[in-house]
């Protein structure tokens, strides 16, 4: 991408209505925002700014600091293809190591100075006359962006607005890319559980881990059995936490599958893999491809709906139930056997949690919390799983009061509230959320763009999660797709780019129809993939399919408003294509001359080339001149 004169600058700085202008504004400094920024630098463009609400870069890897936080897929596949790391200390590195990798990548591509933390992009508004986005930036008290939106509201109510927000600033941008991510806002305290305010001990979400809390000899209640809980629960009874007891409250059982083992064993892999991958050319890429291929195999064997998939799922489910029964006490076998298809909601890749249920200090229950008291919680009567009406079930339903000193929420995120709390106002003053509500739910063309919102690209938007592959790979695909369009604007060929409404609506219909033929929608589970019958999370095809769609855009699905320069280049390319095609056809016809022999044919061909080039160049120049005169002012 050639350098462009479009630069960051202050417009009318002396005036009260002055503002800072950014050619590209990126919302979010997580892995998607970092990937986009690095690729822009590779393309030769550095006139952009990343605004990050949190106090540091890394997104989910900055904010999640609970015990045992780590990548649950091989790191070779959870890293940027353009910035490989050959020195991971483990196949499944810790959150701290992943955060360091992201930081090192920022330093490598020299984008650290392009990231502004403690700054929330609270609203975007499209200015049709100027054809730019106006962004409202809220500068925050350092660190307050790390707490949830609900906790910020609570702090404001108690201590005033100045305890969270410092000031607002209005800026403008030609292009906006939202890389806000999905795991942003943690779910709040379950409204069905009374007595929260009476509890005397600390209560916090695992995504906002409180390091000041003392766990030694404390009775801990954990709400939830998702991926995060599977990582931190086994560690709470061990040093340095040494909890007296952990009671884990589960709504329904997840499917727990084993993580792929390290080639050669854990110790040998950790010792030798950094040296081998750094020394043997191409080996790391082969290993990464094998991880990708393994994930793609899962798509074709688990997620689609056909008779063969049904058989493979049932076989896998039987194997996983047998594995669970071999690893856990018998009293948990019934409540840990899912009654829905594997893949319906996110699987837990783990080799620790099931084993930890043998710890006498850890208790798993499906009896719901029915009351919270100052130093205890009451579970039961009743149960959430199996069905309390199932008379054949032996799962307990009795009421029980247990001591509680600490409550940890591991109940997930508000993933169905896409882009929340960012408000985006497009053409005709319409908010994106309102458009989504009218059309049935959150959606976007390829998860990337919405009609009525020009020059706006969403990285990892609705319906882009596959459930079987790497999030980073999906983000990279969307980054590469977006850059193809961003280039046209930065080169001055196009002023605005917007997906066509009919293309967006047709794509969304295809996605929702296709999802009805996948295990996401038909597996019989309740998951965060869906809300009110609308699946705005899952991608109904393989990651290979998504990669190909991002590699080869369907240009006819987009409306582009060309500049004078862009129209000239477009006409020139069209004329050049016609000229080349005519040249090939006539040259082939000339070489068909059979009566002149080889040398005669070559002589005729040389004469033809001289005449054709002379006439062709005259014709092309005429077409270009005609195109110039037809370009509107």
Coordinates of C-alpha atoms in Angstrom, one line a residue, residues 155-542:
X155 CA -19.2 3.8 41.3
X156 CA -20.6 6.9 39.7
X157 CA -23.7 6.6 41.8
X158 CA -21.6 6.3 45.0
X159 CA -18.7 8.7 44.2
X160 CA -19.8 10.9 41.3
X161 CA -19.0 10.9 37.6
X162 CA -15.5 12.3 38.1
X163 CA -14.5 9.0 39.8
X164 CA -14.7 7.3 36.5
X165 CA -14.7 9.8 33.6
X166 CA -12.2 12.7 33.1
X167 CA -13.5 14.4 30.0
X168 CA -15.0 13.8 26.5
X169 CA -13.4 14.5 23.2
X170 CA -14.9 14.6 19.7
X171 CA -12.7 13.3 16.8
X172 CA -13.4 12.4 13.2
X173 CA -12.2 9.5 11.1
X174 CA -12.5 8.5 7.4
X175 CA -12.6 4.8 8.3
X176 CA -13.7 3.1 11.5
X177 CA -12.8 -0.5 12.4
X178 CA -14.5 -2.0 15.4
X179 CA -12.4 -4.7 17.0
X180 CA -14.3 -4.6 20.3
X181 CA -14.5 -8.4 20.8
X182 CA -17.3 -10.5 22.2
X183 CA -16.1 -11.3 25.7
X184 CA -16.2 -7.8 27.1
X185 CA -18.9 -7.4 29.6
X186 CA -19.2 -10.2 32.3
X187 CA -22.6 -11.4 33.2
X188 CA -24.1 -9.8 36.3
X189 CA -25.2 -11.5 39.5
X190 CA -28.1 -13.9 38.5
X191 CA -31.4 -12.0 39.2
X192 CA -33.0 -15.3 40.3
X193 CA -30.8 -15.5 43.4
X194 CA -32.0 -13.4 46.3
X195 CA -29.9 -12.0 49.2
X196 CA -26.9 -10.7 47.3
X197 CA -26.7 -7.5 49.3
X198 CA -26.8 -9.3 52.6
X199 CA -23.6 -11.3 51.9
X200 CA -20.7 -10.1 54.0
X201 CA -17.9 -11.6 52.0
X202 CA -16.4 -10.6 48.6
X203 CA -18.3 -11.3 45.4
X204 CA -16.6 -10.9 42.0
X205 CA -16.5 -12.3 38.5
X206 CA -13.7 -14.5 37.3
X207 CA -13.0 -12.1 34.5
X208 CA -12.4 -9.4 37.1
X209 CA -10.4 -11.5 39.5
X210 CA -9.7 -9.8 42.8
X211 CA -6.1 -10.6 43.9
X212 CA -6.7 -8.9 47.2
X213 CA -9.1 -11.7 48.4
X214 CA -7.6 -14.2 50.8
X215 CA -8.8 -17.8 50.1
X216 CA -6.8 -19.7 52.7
X217 CA -9.2 -21.7 54.9
X218 CA -12.2 -20.0 53.3
X219 CA -15.4 -21.6 52.0
X220 CA -15.8 -20.7 48.4
X221 CA -18.9 -20.8 46.2
X222 CA -18.4 -20.9 42.4
X223 CA -21.4 -20.2 40.1
X224 CA -20.8 -21.7 36.7
X225 CA -19.0 -24.6 34.9
X226 CA -17.7 -22.9 31.7
X227 CA -14.2 -22.9 30.3
X228 CA -12.9 -20.4 32.8
X229 CA -14.3 -22.2 35.8
X230 CA -12.8 -25.4 34.6
X231 CA -9.3 -23.8 34.7
X232 CA -9.5 -22.0 38.1
X233 CA -11.7 -24.3 40.3
X234 CA -9.1 -27.2 40.5
X235 CA -6.5 -24.7 41.7
X236 CA -8.4 -23.0 44.5
X237 CA -7.8 -25.9 47.0
X238 CA -4.1 -26.0 46.2
X239 CA -1.3 -23.7 47.1
X240 CA -1.1 -20.7 47.2
X241 CA -4.9 -20.4 47.6
X242 CA -5.6 -23.3 50.0
X243 CA -9.4 -22.9 50.2
X244 CA -11.1 -24.9 52.9
X245 CA -13.9 -26.0 50.5
X246 CA -15.2 -25.2 47.0
X247 CA -18.8 -25.7 46.1
X248 CA -19.4 -25.4 42.4
X249 CA -23.0 -24.8 41.2
X250 CA -23.7 -26.1 37.8
X251 CA -26.8 -25.4 35.7
X252 CA -26.2 -28.2 33.2
X253 CA -23.1 -30.3 32.3
X254 CA -20.7 -29.3 29.6
X255 CA -19.1 -31.7 27.2
X256 CA -15.5 -32.1 28.4
X257 CA -13.0 -33.4 25.8
X258 CA -9.3 -34.0 26.3
X259 CA -6.8 -31.5 25.0
X260 CA -4.4 -32.8 22.4
X261 CA -1.2 -34.0 24.1
X262 CA 2.2 -32.5 23.4
X263 CA 4.2 -34.5 20.8
X264 CA 6.7 -36.5 22.6
X265 CA 5.3 -35.7 26.0
X266 CA 4.9 -32.5 28.0
X267 CA 8.5 -32.3 29.4
X268 CA 10.2 -33.1 26.1
X269 CA 8.0 -30.7 24.1
X270 CA 8.6 -27.8 26.5
X271 CA 12.3 -28.5 26.4
X272 CA 12.9 -29.1 22.7
X273 CA 10.1 -27.4 20.7
X274 CA 11.4 -23.8 20.9
X275 CA 14.8 -24.9 19.6
X276 CA 13.4 -27.3 16.9
X277 CA 10.8 -24.8 15.6
X278 CA 13.4 -22.1 15.5
X279 CA 15.9 -24.2 13.7
X280 CA 14.0 -26.4 11.2
X281 CA 12.7 -24.2 8.3
X282 CA 8.9 -24.6 7.7
X283 CA 8.3 -27.1 10.6
X284 CA 6.3 -24.6 12.6
X285 CA 4.1 -23.9 9.6
X286 CA 3.5 -27.6 9.1
X287 CA 2.6 -28.0 12.7
X288 CA 0.2 -25.1 12.6
X289 CA -1.4 -26.5 9.4
X290 CA -1.9 -29.9 11.2
X291 CA -3.7 -28.1 14.0
X292 CA -5.9 -26.3 11.5
X293 CA -6.6 -29.6 9.7
X294 CA -7.6 -31.3 12.9
X295 CA -10.1 -28.5 13.7
X296 CA -11.6 -28.7 10.2
X297 CA -12.0 -32.4 10.6
X298 CA -14.1 -31.7 13.7
X299 CA -16.3 -29.4 11.7
X300 CA -17.1 -32.2 9.2
X301 CA -17.6 -34.9 11.8
X302 CA -19.4 -33.0 14.6
X303 CA -21.2 -29.8 13.5
X304 CA -23.1 -30.5 10.3
X305 CA -26.3 -32.5 10.2
X306 CA -26.4 -35.7 8.2
X307 CA -26.6 -39.4 8.9
X308 CA -22.8 -39.8 9.0
X309 CA -22.4 -36.9 11.4
X310 CA -25.1 -38.3 13.6
X311 CA -23.1 -41.6 13.9
X312 CA -19.8 -39.9 14.5
X313 CA -21.3 -37.6 17.2
X314 CA -22.9 -40.5 19.0
X315 CA -19.7 -42.4 18.9
X316 CA -17.7 -39.5 20.3
X317 CA -20.3 -38.8 22.9
X318 CA -20.1 -42.4 24.1
X319 CA -16.4 -42.1 24.4
X320 CA -16.5 -38.9 26.3
X321 CA -19.1 -40.2 28.8
X322 CA -16.9 -43.3 29.3
X323 CA -13.9 -41.0 29.9
X324 CA -15.8 -38.9 32.4
X325 CA -17.0 -42.0 34.3
X326 CA -13.4 -43.2 34.5
X327 CA -12.2 -39.9 35.9
X328 CA -14.9 -38.8 38.4
X329 CA -16.6 -40.2 41.4
X330 CA -19.7 -42.2 40.7
X331 CA -22.0 -39.7 42.5
X332 CA -21.4 -37.2 39.7
X333 CA -21.9 -39.6 36.7
X334 CA -25.6 -38.7 36.2
X335 CA -25.3 -34.9 36.5
X336 CA -22.1 -34.9 34.3
X337 CA -23.8 -36.8 31.4
X338 CA -25.2 -34.2 29.0
X339 CA -28.6 -34.7 27.4
X340 CA -27.7 -32.7 24.3
X341 CA -25.4 -33.2 21.3
X342 CA -21.7 -32.5 21.5
X343 CA -20.9 -29.2 19.8
X344 CA -24.3 -27.6 20.6
X345 CA -22.4 -25.3 22.9
X346 CA -18.7 -24.7 23.4
X347 CA -16.8 -27.8 24.4
X348 CA -14.4 -27.6 27.3
X349 CA -10.9 -28.7 26.3
X350 CA -9.4 -29.8 29.6
X351 CA -7.4 -32.5 31.3
X352 CA -7.7 -31.1 34.9
X353 CA -11.2 -30.3 35.9
X354 CA -12.8 -33.7 35.8
X355 CA -9.9 -35.1 37.8
X356 CA -10.2 -32.4 40.4
X357 CA -13.7 -33.6 41.3
X358 CA -12.0 -36.4 43.2
X359 CA -10.7 -33.8 45.6
X360 CA -12.8 -34.1 48.8
X361 CA -12.6 -30.3 49.2
X362 CA -14.5 -29.8 45.9
X363 CA -18.2 -30.4 45.7
X364 CA -20.3 -30.2 42.5
X365 CA -24.0 -29.7 42.5
X366 CA -26.9 -29.0 40.3
X367 CA -29.1 -27.8 43.1
X368 CA -29.7 -24.1 42.5
X369 CA -28.8 -21.4 45.0
X370 CA -32.1 -20.3 46.5
X371 CA -30.9 -17.9 49.2
X372 CA -27.8 -16.0 50.2
X373 CA -27.2 -15.1 53.8
X374 CA -24.4 -13.1 55.4
X375 CA -22.1 -16.1 55.8
X376 CA -23.8 -18.9 54.0
X377 CA -25.8 -19.9 50.9
X378 CA -28.8 -22.2 50.6
X379 CA -29.0 -24.7 47.7
X380 CA -32.2 -26.5 46.9
X381 CA -34.8 -27.6 47.2
X382 CA -34.9 -28.8 43.6
X383 CA -32.3 -29.1 40.9
X384 CA -31.6 -27.7 37.5
X385 CA -30.3 -31.0 36.0
X386 CA -31.5 -33.6 35.4
X387 CA -35.1 -32.4 34.9
X388 CA -36.6 -32.2 38.4
X389 CA -39.7 -34.0 37.0
X390 CA -37.6 -37.0 36.1
X391 CA -38.7 -39.6 38.7
X392 CA -35.9 -42.0 37.7
X393 CA -33.2 -39.6 38.5
X394 CA -31.2 -40.1 41.7
X395 CA -29.7 -36.6 41.6
X396 CA -30.3 -34.9 45.0
X397 CA -33.0 -32.2 45.4
X398 CA -32.9 -31.6 49.1
X399 CA -32.4 -28.2 50.7
X400 CA -29.0 -27.6 52.2
X401 CA -27.3 -24.6 53.8
X402 CA -23.6 -24.4 53.4
X403 CA -21.0 -21.9 54.8
X404 CA -19.7 -19.3 52.4
X405 CA -17.0 -16.7 52.7
X406 CA -16.3 -15.9 49.0
X407 CA -18.5 -16.1 45.9
X408 CA -16.9 -16.2 42.5
X409 CA -19.1 -15.8 39.4
X410 CA -18.0 -17.9 36.4
X411 CA -21.3 -17.4 34.6
X412 CA -20.0 -16.1 31.3
X413 CA -20.4 -12.8 29.4
X414 CA -23.0 -10.7 27.7
X415 CA -22.0 -12.1 24.3
X416 CA -25.4 -11.6 22.7
X417 CA -25.2 -7.8 23.2
X418 CA -22.9 -7.2 20.2
X419 CA -20.7 -4.1 20.2
X420 CA -22.2 -3.1 23.6
X421 CA -21.9 -0.5 25.1
X422 CA -20.7 1.2 21.8
X423 CA -23.6 3.1 20.1
X424 CA -23.3 3.4 16.3
X425 CA -25.4 5.9 14.4
X426 CA -25.3 5.6 10.6
X427 CA -27.1 7.1 7.6
X428 CA -30.4 8.9 8.3
X429 CA -29.5 8.9 12.0
X430 CA -30.4 5.2 12.5
X431 CA -28.7 3.3 15.2
X432 CA -27.3 -0.1 14.3
X433 CA -29.0 -1.8 17.3
X434 CA -32.4 -0.5 16.0
X435 CA -31.7 -1.9 12.5
X436 CA -30.8 -5.2 14.1
X437 CA -34.0 -5.3 16.1
X438 CA -36.1 -4.6 13.0
X439 CA -34.3 -7.4 11.0
X440 CA -34.6 -10.1 13.7
X441 CA -31.3 -9.9 15.6
X442 CA -27.5 -8.9 15.4
X443 CA -26.2 -9.5 11.9
X444 CA -23.6 -8.3 9.4
X445 CA -22.5 -9.3 5.9
X446 CA -19.7 -11.8 6.5
X447 CA -19.8 -10.6 10.0
X448 CA -18.0 -7.5 8.7
X449 CA -20.4 -4.8 7.4
X450 CA -23.9 -3.4 7.5
X451 CA -25.7 -1.4 4.9
X452 CA -26.4 2.2 6.0
X453 CA -23.0 2.3 7.8
X454 CA -20.4 3.2 5.2
X455 CA -16.6 2.9 5.8
X456 CA -17.3 0.8 8.9
X457 CA -15.7 -2.6 9.3
X458 CA -16.4 -5.0 12.2
X459 CA -13.6 -7.4 13.0
X460 CA -15.1 -10.6 14.5
X461 CA -18.7 -9.5 14.3
X462 CA -21.9 -11.5 14.4
X463 CA -21.9 -15.1 13.1
X464 CA -18.1 -15.5 12.8
X465 CA -17.4 -18.0 15.6
X466 CA -17.0 -21.5 14.3
X467 CA -16.7 -23.4 17.6
X468 CA -13.9 -25.6 16.2
X469 CA -11.1 -23.4 15.0
X470 CA -8.8 -20.5 16.1
X471 CA -10.3 -17.1 16.9
X472 CA -7.1 -15.5 15.7
X473 CA -7.3 -17.2 12.3
X474 CA -10.9 -15.9 11.9
X475 CA -9.8 -12.4 12.9
X476 CA -6.9 -12.5 10.4
X477 CA -9.3 -13.5 7.6
X478 CA -11.6 -10.5 8.4
X479 CA -8.6 -8.2 8.6
X480 CA -7.4 -9.3 5.2
X481 CA -10.8 -8.9 3.7
X482 CA -11.2 -5.4 5.2
X483 CA -7.8 -4.2 4.0
X484 CA -8.8 -5.0 0.4
X485 CA -11.5 -2.3 0.8
X486 CA -9.5 0.1 3.1
X487 CA -6.8 0.3 0.4
X488 CA -9.2 1.8 -2.1
X489 CA -10.2 4.6 0.3
X490 CA -6.6 5.3 1.4
X491 CA -5.4 5.4 -2.2
X492 CA -8.0 8.0 -3.0
X493 CA -9.9 5.8 -5.5
X494 CA -13.0 5.6 -3.4
X495 CA -14.6 8.0 -0.9
X496 CA -17.2 5.6 0.6
X497 CA -17.7 1.9 0.6
X498 CA -20.9 0.3 1.8
X499 CA -22.4 -3.2 1.5
X500 CA -25.7 -3.4 -0.4
X501 CA -28.8 -3.9 1.6
X502 CA -30.0 -6.8 -0.6
X503 CA -26.6 -8.5 -0.2
X504 CA -26.6 -8.1 3.6
X505 CA -30.2 -9.4 4.0
X506 CA -29.6 -12.3 1.6
X507 CA -26.4 -13.3 3.5
X508 CA -28.1 -13.2 6.9
X509 CA -31.0 -15.3 5.6
X510 CA -28.5 -17.9 4.2
X511 CA -26.7 -17.9 7.5
X512 CA -29.8 -18.4 9.7
X513 CA -31.2 -21.0 7.4
X514 CA -28.0 -22.9 7.3
X515 CA -27.6 -22.7 11.1
X516 CA -30.9 -24.5 11.4
X517 CA -29.1 -27.4 9.8
X518 CA -26.2 -27.5 12.3
X519 CA -25.8 -28.8 15.8
X520 CA -25.6 -25.2 17.1
X521 CA -29.4 -24.9 16.6
X522 CA -30.6 -28.4 16.7
X523 CA -28.4 -30.0 19.4
X524 CA -31.0 -29.5 22.2
X525 CA -29.0 -27.3 24.5
X526 CA -29.3 -23.8 26.0
X527 CA -26.2 -21.8 25.1
X528 CA -24.9 -18.3 24.7
X529 CA -24.8 -18.9 20.9
X530 CA -28.6 -18.1 20.8
X531 CA -30.9 -15.5 22.2
X532 CA -34.7 -15.6 21.7
X533 CA -34.3 -18.1 18.9
X534 CA -31.7 -16.0 17.0
X535 CA -28.2 -17.3 16.6
X536 CA -25.9 -14.3 16.1
X537 CA -22.7 -16.2 17.1
X538 CA -22.1 -19.3 15.0
X539 CA -20.7 -19.5 11.5
X540 CA -22.5 -22.3 9.7
X541 CA -19.6 -23.4 7.5
X542 CA -16.0 -24.5 8.0

